[in-house]
Short mmCIF file of C-alpha atoms in Angstrom, two decimals:
data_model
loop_
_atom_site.label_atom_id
_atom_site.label_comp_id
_atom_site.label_asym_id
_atom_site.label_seq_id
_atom_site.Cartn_x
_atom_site.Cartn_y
_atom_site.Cartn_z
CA UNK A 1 -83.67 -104.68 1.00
CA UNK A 2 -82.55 -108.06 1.57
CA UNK A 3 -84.98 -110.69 2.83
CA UNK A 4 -86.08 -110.06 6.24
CA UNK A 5 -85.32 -113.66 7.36
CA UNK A 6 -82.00 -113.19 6.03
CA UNK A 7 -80.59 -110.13 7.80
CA UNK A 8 -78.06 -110.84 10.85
CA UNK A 9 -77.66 -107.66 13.10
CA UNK A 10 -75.16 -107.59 15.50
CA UNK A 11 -75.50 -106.17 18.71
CA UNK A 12 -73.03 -105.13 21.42
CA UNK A 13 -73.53 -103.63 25.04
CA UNK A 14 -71.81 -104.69 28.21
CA UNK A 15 -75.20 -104.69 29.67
CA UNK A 16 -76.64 -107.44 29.68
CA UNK A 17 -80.20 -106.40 30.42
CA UNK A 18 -80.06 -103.91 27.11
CA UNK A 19 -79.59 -106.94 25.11
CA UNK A 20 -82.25 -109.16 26.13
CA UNK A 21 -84.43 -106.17 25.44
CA UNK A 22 -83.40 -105.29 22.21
CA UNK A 23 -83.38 -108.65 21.05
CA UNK A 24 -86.78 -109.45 22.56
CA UNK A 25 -88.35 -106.60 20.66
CA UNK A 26 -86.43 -107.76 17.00
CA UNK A 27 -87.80 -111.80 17.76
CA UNK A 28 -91.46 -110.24 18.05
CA UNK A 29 -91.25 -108.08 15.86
CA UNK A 30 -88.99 -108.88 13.32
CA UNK A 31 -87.24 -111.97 11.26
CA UNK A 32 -84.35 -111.08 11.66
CA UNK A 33 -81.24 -112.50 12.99
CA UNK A 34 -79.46 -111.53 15.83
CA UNK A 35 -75.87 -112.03 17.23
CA UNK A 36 -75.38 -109.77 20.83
CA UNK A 37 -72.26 -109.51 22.74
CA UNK A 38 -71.45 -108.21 25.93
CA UNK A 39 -67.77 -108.03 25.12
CA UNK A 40 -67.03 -105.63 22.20
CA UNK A 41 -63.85 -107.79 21.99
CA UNK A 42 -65.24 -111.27 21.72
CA UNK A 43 -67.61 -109.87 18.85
CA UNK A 44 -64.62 -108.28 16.72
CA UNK A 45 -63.02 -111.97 16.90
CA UNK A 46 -66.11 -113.83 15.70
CA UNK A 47 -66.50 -111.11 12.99
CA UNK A 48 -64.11 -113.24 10.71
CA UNK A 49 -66.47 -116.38 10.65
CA UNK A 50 -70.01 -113.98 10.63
CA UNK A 51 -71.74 -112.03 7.63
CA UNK A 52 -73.77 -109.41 9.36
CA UNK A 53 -75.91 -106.11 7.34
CA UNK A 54 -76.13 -104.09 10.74
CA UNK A 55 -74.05 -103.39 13.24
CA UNK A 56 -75.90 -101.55 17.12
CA UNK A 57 -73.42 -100.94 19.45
CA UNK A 58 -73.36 -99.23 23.16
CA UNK A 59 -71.17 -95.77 23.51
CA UNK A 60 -69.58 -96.50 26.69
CA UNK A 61 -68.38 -99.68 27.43
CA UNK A 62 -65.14 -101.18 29.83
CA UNK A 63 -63.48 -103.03 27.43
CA UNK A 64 -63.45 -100.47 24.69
CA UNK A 65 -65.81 -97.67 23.38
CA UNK A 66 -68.40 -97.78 20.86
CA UNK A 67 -66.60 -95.32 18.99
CA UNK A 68 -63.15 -97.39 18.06
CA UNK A 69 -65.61 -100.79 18.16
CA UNK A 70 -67.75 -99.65 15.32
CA UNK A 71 -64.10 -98.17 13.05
CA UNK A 72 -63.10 -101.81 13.60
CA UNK A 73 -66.60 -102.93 12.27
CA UNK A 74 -65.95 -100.66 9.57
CA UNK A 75 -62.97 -102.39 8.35
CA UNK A 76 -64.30 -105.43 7.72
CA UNK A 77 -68.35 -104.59 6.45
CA UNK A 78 -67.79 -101.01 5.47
CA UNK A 79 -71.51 -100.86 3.93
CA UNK A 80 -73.00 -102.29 6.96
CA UNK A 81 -74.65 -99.24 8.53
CA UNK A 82 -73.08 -98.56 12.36
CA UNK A 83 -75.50 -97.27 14.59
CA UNK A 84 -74.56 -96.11 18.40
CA UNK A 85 -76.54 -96.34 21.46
CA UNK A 86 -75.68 -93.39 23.59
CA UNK A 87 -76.54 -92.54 27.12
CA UNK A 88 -77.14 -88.58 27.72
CA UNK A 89 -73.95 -87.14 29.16
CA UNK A 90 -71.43 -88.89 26.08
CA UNK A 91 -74.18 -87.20 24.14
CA UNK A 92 -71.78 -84.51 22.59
CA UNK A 93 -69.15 -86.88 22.26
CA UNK A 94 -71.01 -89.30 20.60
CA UNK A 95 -71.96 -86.34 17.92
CA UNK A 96 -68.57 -85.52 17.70
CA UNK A 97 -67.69 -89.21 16.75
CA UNK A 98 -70.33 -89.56 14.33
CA UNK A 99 -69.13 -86.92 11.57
CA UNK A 100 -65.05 -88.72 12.69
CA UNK A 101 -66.21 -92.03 11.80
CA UNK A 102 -69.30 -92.12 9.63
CA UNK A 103 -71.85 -93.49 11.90
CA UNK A 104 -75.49 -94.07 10.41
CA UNK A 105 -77.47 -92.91 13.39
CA UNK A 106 -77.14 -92.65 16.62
CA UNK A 107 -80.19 -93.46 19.33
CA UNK A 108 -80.51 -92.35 23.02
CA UNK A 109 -81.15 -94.05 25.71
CA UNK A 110 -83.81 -94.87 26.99
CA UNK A 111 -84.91 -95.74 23.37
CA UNK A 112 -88.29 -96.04 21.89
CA UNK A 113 -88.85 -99.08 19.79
CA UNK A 114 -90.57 -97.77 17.41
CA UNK A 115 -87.31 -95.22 17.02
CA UNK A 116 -85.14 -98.25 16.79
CA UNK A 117 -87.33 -100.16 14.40
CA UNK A 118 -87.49 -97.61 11.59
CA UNK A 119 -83.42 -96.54 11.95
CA UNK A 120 -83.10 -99.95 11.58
CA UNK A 121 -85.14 -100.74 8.52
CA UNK A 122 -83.85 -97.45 7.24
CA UNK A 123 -80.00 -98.77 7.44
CA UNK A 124 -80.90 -101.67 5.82
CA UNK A 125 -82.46 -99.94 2.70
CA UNK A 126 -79.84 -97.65 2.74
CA UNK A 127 -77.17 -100.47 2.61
CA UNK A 128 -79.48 -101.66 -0.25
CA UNK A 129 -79.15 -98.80 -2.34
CA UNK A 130 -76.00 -98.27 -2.17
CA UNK A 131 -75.41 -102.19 -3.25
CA UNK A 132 -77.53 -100.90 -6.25
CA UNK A 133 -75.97 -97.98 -7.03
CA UNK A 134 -72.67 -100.02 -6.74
CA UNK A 135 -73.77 -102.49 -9.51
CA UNK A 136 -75.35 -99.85 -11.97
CA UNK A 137 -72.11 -97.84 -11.51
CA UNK A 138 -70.26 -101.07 -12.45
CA UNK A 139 -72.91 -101.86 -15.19
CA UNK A 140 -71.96 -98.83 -16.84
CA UNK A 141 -68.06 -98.67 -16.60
CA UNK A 142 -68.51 -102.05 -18.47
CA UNK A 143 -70.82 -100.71 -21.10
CA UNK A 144 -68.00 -97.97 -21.71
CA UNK A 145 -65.40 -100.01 -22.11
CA UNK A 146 -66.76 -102.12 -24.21
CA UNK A 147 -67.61 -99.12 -26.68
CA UNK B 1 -43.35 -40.71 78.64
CA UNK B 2 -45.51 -38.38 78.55
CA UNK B 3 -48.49 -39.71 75.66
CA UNK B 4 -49.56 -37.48 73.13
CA UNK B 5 -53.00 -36.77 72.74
CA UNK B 6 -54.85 -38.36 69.82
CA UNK B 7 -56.13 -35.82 67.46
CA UNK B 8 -59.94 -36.18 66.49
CA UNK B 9 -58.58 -36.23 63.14
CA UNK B 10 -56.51 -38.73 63.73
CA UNK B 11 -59.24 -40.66 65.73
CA UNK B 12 -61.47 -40.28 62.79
CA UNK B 13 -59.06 -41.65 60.58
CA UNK B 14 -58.77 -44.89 62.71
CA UNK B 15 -62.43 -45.03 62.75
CA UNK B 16 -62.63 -44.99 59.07
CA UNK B 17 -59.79 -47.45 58.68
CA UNK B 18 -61.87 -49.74 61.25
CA UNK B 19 -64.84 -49.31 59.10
CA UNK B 20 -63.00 -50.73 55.65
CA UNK B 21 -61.74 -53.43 57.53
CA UNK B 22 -65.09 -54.70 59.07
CA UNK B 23 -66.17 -54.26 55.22
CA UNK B 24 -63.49 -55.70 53.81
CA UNK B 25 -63.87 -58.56 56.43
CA UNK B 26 -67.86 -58.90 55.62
CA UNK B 27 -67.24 -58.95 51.77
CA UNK B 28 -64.20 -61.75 52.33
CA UNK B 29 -67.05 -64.50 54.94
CA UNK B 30 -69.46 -63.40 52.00
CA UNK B 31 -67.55 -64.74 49.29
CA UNK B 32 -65.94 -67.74 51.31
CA UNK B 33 -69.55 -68.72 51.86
CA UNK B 34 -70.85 -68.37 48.55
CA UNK B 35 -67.78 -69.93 46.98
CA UNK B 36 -68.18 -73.10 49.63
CA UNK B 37 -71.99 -73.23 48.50
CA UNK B 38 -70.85 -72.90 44.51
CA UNK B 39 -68.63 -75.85 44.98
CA UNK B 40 -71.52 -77.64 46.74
CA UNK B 41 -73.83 -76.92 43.92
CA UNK B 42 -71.34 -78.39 41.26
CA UNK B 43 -70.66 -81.54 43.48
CA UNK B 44 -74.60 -82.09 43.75
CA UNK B 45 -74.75 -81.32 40.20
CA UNK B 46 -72.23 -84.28 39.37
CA UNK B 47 -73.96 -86.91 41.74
CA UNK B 48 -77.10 -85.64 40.38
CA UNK B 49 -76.20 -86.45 36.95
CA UNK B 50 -73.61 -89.43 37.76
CA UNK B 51 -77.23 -91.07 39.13
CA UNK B 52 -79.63 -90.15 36.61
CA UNK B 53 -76.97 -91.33 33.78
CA UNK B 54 -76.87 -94.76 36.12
CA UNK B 55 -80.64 -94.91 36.22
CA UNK B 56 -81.11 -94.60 32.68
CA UNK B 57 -79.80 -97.95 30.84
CA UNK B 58 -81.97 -100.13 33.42
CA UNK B 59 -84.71 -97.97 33.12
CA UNK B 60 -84.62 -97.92 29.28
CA UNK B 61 -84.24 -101.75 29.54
CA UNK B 62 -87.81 -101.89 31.56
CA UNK B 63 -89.13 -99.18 29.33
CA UNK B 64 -88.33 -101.52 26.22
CA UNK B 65 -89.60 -104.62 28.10
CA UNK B 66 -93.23 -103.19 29.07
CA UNK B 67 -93.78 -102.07 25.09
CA UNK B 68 -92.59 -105.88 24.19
CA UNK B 69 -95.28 -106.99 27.04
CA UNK B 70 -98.00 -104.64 25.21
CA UNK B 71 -97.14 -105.74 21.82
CA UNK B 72 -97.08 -109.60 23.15
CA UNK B 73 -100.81 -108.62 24.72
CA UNK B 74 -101.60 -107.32 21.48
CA UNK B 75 -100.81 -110.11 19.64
CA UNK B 76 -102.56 -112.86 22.17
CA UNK B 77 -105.89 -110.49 21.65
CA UNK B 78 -105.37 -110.75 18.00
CA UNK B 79 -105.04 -114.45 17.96
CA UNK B 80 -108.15 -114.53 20.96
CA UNK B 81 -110.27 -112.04 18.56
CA UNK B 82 -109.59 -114.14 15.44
CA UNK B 83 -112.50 -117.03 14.12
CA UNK B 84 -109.68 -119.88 14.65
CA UNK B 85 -109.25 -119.68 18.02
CA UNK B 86 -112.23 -122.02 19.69
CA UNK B 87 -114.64 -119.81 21.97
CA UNK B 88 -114.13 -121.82 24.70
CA UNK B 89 -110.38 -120.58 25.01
CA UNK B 90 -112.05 -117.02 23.88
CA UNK B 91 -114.42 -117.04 26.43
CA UNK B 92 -112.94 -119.03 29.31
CA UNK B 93 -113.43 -117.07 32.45
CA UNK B 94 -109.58 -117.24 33.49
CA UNK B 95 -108.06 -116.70 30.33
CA UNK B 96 -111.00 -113.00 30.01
CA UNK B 97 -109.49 -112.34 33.59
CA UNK B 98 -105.62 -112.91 33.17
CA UNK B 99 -105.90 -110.47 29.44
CA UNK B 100 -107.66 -107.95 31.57
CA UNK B 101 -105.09 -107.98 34.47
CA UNK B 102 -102.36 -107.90 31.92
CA UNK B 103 -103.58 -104.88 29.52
CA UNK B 104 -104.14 -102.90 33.15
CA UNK B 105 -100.86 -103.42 34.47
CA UNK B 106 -98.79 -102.88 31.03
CA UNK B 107 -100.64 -99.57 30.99
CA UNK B 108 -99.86 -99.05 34.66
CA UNK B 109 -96.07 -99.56 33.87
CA UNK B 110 -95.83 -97.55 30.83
CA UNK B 111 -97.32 -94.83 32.88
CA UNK B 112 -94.72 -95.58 35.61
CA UNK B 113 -92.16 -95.49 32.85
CA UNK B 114 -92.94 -92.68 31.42
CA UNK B 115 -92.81 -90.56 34.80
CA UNK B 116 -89.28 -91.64 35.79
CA UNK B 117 -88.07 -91.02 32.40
CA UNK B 118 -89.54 -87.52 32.60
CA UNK B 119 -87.82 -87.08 36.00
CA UNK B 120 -84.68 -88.51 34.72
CA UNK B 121 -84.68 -86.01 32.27
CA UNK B 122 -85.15 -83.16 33.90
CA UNK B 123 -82.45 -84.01 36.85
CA UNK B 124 -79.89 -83.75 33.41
CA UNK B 125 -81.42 -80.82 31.79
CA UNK B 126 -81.23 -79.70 35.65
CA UNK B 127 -77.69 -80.70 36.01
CA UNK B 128 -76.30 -80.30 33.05
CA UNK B 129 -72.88 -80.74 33.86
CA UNK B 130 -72.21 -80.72 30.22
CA UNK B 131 -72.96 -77.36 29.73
CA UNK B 132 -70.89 -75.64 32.30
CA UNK B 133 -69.84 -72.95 29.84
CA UNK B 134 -72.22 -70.31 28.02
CA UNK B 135 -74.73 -71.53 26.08
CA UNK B 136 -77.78 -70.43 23.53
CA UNK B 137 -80.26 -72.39 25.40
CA UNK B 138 -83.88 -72.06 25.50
CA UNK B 139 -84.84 -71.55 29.19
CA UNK B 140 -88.92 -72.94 29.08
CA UNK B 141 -87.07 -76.07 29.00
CA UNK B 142 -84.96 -75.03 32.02
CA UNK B 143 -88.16 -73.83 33.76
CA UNK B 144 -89.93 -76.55 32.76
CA UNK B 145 -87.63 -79.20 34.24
CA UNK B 146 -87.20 -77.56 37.67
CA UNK B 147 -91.47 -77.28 37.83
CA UNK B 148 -90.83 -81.69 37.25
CA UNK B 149 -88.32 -81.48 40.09
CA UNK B 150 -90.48 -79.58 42.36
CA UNK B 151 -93.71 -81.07 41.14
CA UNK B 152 -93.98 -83.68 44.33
CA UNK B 153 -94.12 -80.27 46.58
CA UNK B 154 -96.79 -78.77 44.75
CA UNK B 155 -99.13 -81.44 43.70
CA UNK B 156 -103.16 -81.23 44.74
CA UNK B 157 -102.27 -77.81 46.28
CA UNK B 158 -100.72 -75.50 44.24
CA UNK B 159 -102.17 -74.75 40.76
CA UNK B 160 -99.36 -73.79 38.33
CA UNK B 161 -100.04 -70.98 35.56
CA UNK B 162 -97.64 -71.02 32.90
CA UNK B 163 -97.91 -67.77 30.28
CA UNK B 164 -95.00 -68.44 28.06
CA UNK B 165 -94.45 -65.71 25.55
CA UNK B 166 -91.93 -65.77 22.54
CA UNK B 167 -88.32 -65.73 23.77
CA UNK B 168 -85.64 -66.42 21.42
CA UNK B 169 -82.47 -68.21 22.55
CA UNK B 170 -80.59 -67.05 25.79
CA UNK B 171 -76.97 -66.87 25.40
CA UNK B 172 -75.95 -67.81 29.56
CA UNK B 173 -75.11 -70.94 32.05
CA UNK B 174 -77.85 -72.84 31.80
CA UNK B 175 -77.02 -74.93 34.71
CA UNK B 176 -76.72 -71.85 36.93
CA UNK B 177 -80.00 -70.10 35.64
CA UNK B 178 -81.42 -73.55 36.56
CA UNK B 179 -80.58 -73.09 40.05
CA UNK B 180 -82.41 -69.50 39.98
CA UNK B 181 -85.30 -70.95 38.74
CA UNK B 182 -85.22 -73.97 41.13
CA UNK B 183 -84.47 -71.41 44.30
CA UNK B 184 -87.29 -69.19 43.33
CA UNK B 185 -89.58 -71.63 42.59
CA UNK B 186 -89.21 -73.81 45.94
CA UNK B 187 -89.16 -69.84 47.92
CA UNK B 188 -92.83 -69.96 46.13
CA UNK B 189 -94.19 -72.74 47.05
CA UNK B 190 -92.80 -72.48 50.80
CA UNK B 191 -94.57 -69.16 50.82
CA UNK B 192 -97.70 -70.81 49.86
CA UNK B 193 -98.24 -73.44 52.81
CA UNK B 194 -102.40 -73.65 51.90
CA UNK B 195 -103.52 -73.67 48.50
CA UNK B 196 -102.30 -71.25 46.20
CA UNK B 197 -101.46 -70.72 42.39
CA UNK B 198 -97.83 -70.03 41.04
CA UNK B 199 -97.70 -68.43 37.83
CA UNK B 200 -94.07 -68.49 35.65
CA UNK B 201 -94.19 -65.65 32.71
CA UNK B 202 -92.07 -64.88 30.18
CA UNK B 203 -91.99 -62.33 27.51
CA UNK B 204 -89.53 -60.71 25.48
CA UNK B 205 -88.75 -56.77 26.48
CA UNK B 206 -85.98 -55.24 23.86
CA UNK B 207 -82.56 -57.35 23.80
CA UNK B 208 -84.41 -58.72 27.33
CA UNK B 209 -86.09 -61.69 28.62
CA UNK B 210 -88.31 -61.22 31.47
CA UNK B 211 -89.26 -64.27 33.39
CA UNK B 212 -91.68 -63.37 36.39
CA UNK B 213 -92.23 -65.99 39.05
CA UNK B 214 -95.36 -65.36 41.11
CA UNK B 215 -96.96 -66.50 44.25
CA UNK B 216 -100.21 -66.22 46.33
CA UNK B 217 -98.41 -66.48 49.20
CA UNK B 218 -98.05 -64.77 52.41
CA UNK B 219 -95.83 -61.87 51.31
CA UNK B 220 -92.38 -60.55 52.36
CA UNK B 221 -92.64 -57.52 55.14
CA UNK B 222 -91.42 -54.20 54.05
CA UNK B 223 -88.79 -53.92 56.47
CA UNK B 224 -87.76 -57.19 54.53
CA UNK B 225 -87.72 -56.59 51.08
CA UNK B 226 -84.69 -54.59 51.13
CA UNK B 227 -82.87 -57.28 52.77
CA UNK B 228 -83.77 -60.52 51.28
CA UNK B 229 -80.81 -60.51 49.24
CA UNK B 230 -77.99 -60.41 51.72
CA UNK B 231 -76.65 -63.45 52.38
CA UNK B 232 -77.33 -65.39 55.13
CA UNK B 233 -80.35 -63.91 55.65
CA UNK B 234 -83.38 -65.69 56.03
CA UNK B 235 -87.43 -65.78 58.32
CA UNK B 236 -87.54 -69.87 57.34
CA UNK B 237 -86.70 -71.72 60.55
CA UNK B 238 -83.41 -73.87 61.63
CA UNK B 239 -82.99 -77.04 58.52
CA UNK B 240 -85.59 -75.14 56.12
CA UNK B 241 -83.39 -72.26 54.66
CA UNK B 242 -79.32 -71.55 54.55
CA UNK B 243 -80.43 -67.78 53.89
CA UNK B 244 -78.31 -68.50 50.99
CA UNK B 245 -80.86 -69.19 48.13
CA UNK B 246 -81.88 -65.54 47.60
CA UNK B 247 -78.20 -63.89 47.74
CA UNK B 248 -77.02 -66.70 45.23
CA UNK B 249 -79.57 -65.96 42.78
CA UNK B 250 -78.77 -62.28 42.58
CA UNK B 251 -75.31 -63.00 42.34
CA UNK B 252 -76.07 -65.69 39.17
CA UNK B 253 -78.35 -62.94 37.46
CA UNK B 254 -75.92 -59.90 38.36
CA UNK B 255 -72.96 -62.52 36.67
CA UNK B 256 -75.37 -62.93 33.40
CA UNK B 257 -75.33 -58.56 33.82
CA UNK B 258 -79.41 -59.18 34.72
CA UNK B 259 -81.49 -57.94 36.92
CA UNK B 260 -83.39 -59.59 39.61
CA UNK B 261 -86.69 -57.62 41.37
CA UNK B 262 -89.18 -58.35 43.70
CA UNK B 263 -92.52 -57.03 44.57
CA UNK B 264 -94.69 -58.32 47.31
CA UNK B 265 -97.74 -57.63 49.79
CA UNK B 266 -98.17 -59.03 53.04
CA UNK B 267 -100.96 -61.74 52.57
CA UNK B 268 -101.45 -61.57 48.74
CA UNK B 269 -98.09 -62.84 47.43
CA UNK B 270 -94.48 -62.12 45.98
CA UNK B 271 -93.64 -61.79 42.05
CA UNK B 272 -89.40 -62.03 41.32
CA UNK B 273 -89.04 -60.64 38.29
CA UNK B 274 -85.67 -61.67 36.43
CA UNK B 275 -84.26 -59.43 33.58
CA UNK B 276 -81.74 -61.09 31.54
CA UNK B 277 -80.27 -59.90 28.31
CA UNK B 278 -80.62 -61.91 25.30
CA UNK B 279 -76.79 -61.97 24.49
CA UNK B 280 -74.70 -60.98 27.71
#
């Protein structure tokens, strides 16, 4: 898992009250580092200049849904684990979307911290592992070729 | 001219003709009326859920916020509790009275919390205008979300008995049995207006559920009980009933091919009994 202090999760909701919550909770309970956007749009643009190992993002949203927001996330960090806030009624949708695009999790609102916490911390072992698994794999195509 | 006579054949056959039409007529207002309070129903069922959907992000946002507060409190306790923290700040009368005030009224608000997210929930398990089709749905959690709904009408009077047996999943409109369960349970507790006890049963009978809804109440009349059903009629006075409730409810269960009964005595209360098969 990567150092706690070192982890930037980025967060998206057009409300902004969801935010400030969410974020609260990470400061006091966590070290880790967080970038939240109301504007799905304004986040995908400073994507280029950001490293991030999580991405949280809210279903329904003006601008565009969580849905196509996270598939752009995806593009760029496709190891970063995409999780989606959903309210109840996109509930099926949001189901739907998460076997279409991959999604990690998905968490309904109202959320429990506790919930939130350990999906998080989860997704960021999981990204871990995977990093792992990625460099053994590599360790061992090099071994072969070199016998 | 002279006129001919009308047979009494002839005058029974315009009799007869008379009577279909005054049927046909009765069945015709009967379904106008029901279909005008089915389209009600779904447009309440959309505003109901269009407002508990807009309730929930703000009150998920104060839900999160009191559990930071708690944790925060926590943490100040912690640091209070611990030996670097001078007595003086420990024990100062002010800071022992603002901790106090603040644990109380973070476990106030959770408490608060907690109840509106319960109601919440229940007004879109109630609505659930995304299950307008058939569904396998368990129906305690239908039941149990109407008793939320109607829990402000029966609170510190009416004592509520719930004997839930072992029902497998229902194959039906959930958002439609919902509105048989809310119907009979609000008939209840109008029938009870002292003290009483309302006791919801279920049990499995064959390919059948049974759910029985009893009341202490005051009991339907006999020369009532075979009428209850018929729309529009109704004993509740002008703004209480649409003598609706009853006639909608049969039509639901008789749409899921169920049955709906009802026993009752005159002063020591009414059980509805629905029948509903398993897989319709």
């Amino acid at each position: 898992m990567p150092q706690a202090d070192s982890v930037t999760i980025l967060l998206v909701d057009d409300e902004d009250m969801v935010l400030t919550s969410i974020r609260s909770f990470l400061a006091i309970e966590t070290d880790y580092h967080v970038l939240a956007y109301t504007s799905p749009r304004k986040a995908l643009e400073d994507l280029d200049h950001q490293l991030i190992d999580l991405v949280i993002s809210d279903y329904l949203m003006p601008e565009m849904d969580g849905i196509t927001f996270l598939s752009r996330v995806k593009e760029k960090y496709p190891h970063a684990p995409r999780i989606l806030l959903t309210g109840y009624a996109d509930k099926e949708n949001a189901i739907k979307a998460i076997n279409d695009v991959g999604l990690y999790q998905y968490i309904e609102k109202p959320w429990n911290n506790d919930d939130l916490h350990l999906i998080i911390r989860n997704g960021l072992e999981k990204t871990i592992l995977l990093k792992r698994l990625a460099e053994k794999i590599s360790e061992v195509e090099k071994a072969q070729q070199e016998l | 001219m002279a006129q001919q006579p009308v047979s009494d054949k002839e005058l029974e056959q315009l009799r007869s003709a008379s009577r279909e039409l005054e049927e046909v007529n009765r069945q015709m207002k009967e379904t106008q009326t029901k279909l005008m309070q089915s389209e009600k129903m779904a447009s309440l069922g959309l505003l109901v859920a269009g407002i508990a959907h807009e309730i929930n992000t703000p009150i998920g946002s104060i839900n999160s916020n009191n559990d930071i507060l708690i944790r925060s409190v926590r943490k100040m306790r912690e640091f209070l509790n611990c030996v670097q923290c001078p007595p003086e700040v420990r024990e100062n009368p002010e800071v022992v009275k603002i901790m106090k005030v603040l644990e109380e009224i973070n476990h106030n608000n959770r408490m608060a919390c907690d109840r509106i997210i319960d109601i919440i929930r229940s007004l879109k398990n109630f609505a659930r205008t995304d299950q307008a089709e058939r569904k396998k749905v368990n129906i305690h959690d239908g039941l149990d979300s109407t008793l939320t709904l109607v829990h402000h009408q029966l609170k510190n009077r009416i004592q509520i008995v719930k004997e839930y047996g072992d029902l497998p999943e229902i194959e039906c409109y959930p958002n439609q049995l919902n509105q048989v369960f809310m119907n009979l349970l609000v008939n209840a507790e109008q029938a009870m207006p002292e003290k009483g006890t309302l006791t919801i049963k279920t049990l499995r009978d064959g390919d059948c559920a049974k759910v029985m809804i009893s009341d202490t109440g005051i009991g339907i009349p006999k020369g009532n009980l075979a009428r209850i059903f018929d729309p529009g009629f109704t004993t509740k006075g002008v703004g209480v009933g649409t003598g609706l409730g009853l006639s909608i409810c049969h039509k639901i269960i008789q749409d899921h091919r169920g049955k709906i009964d009802v026993e009752s005595k005159v002063g020591k209360g009414t059980t509805f009994t629905l029948t509903l098969p398993l897989r319709s």
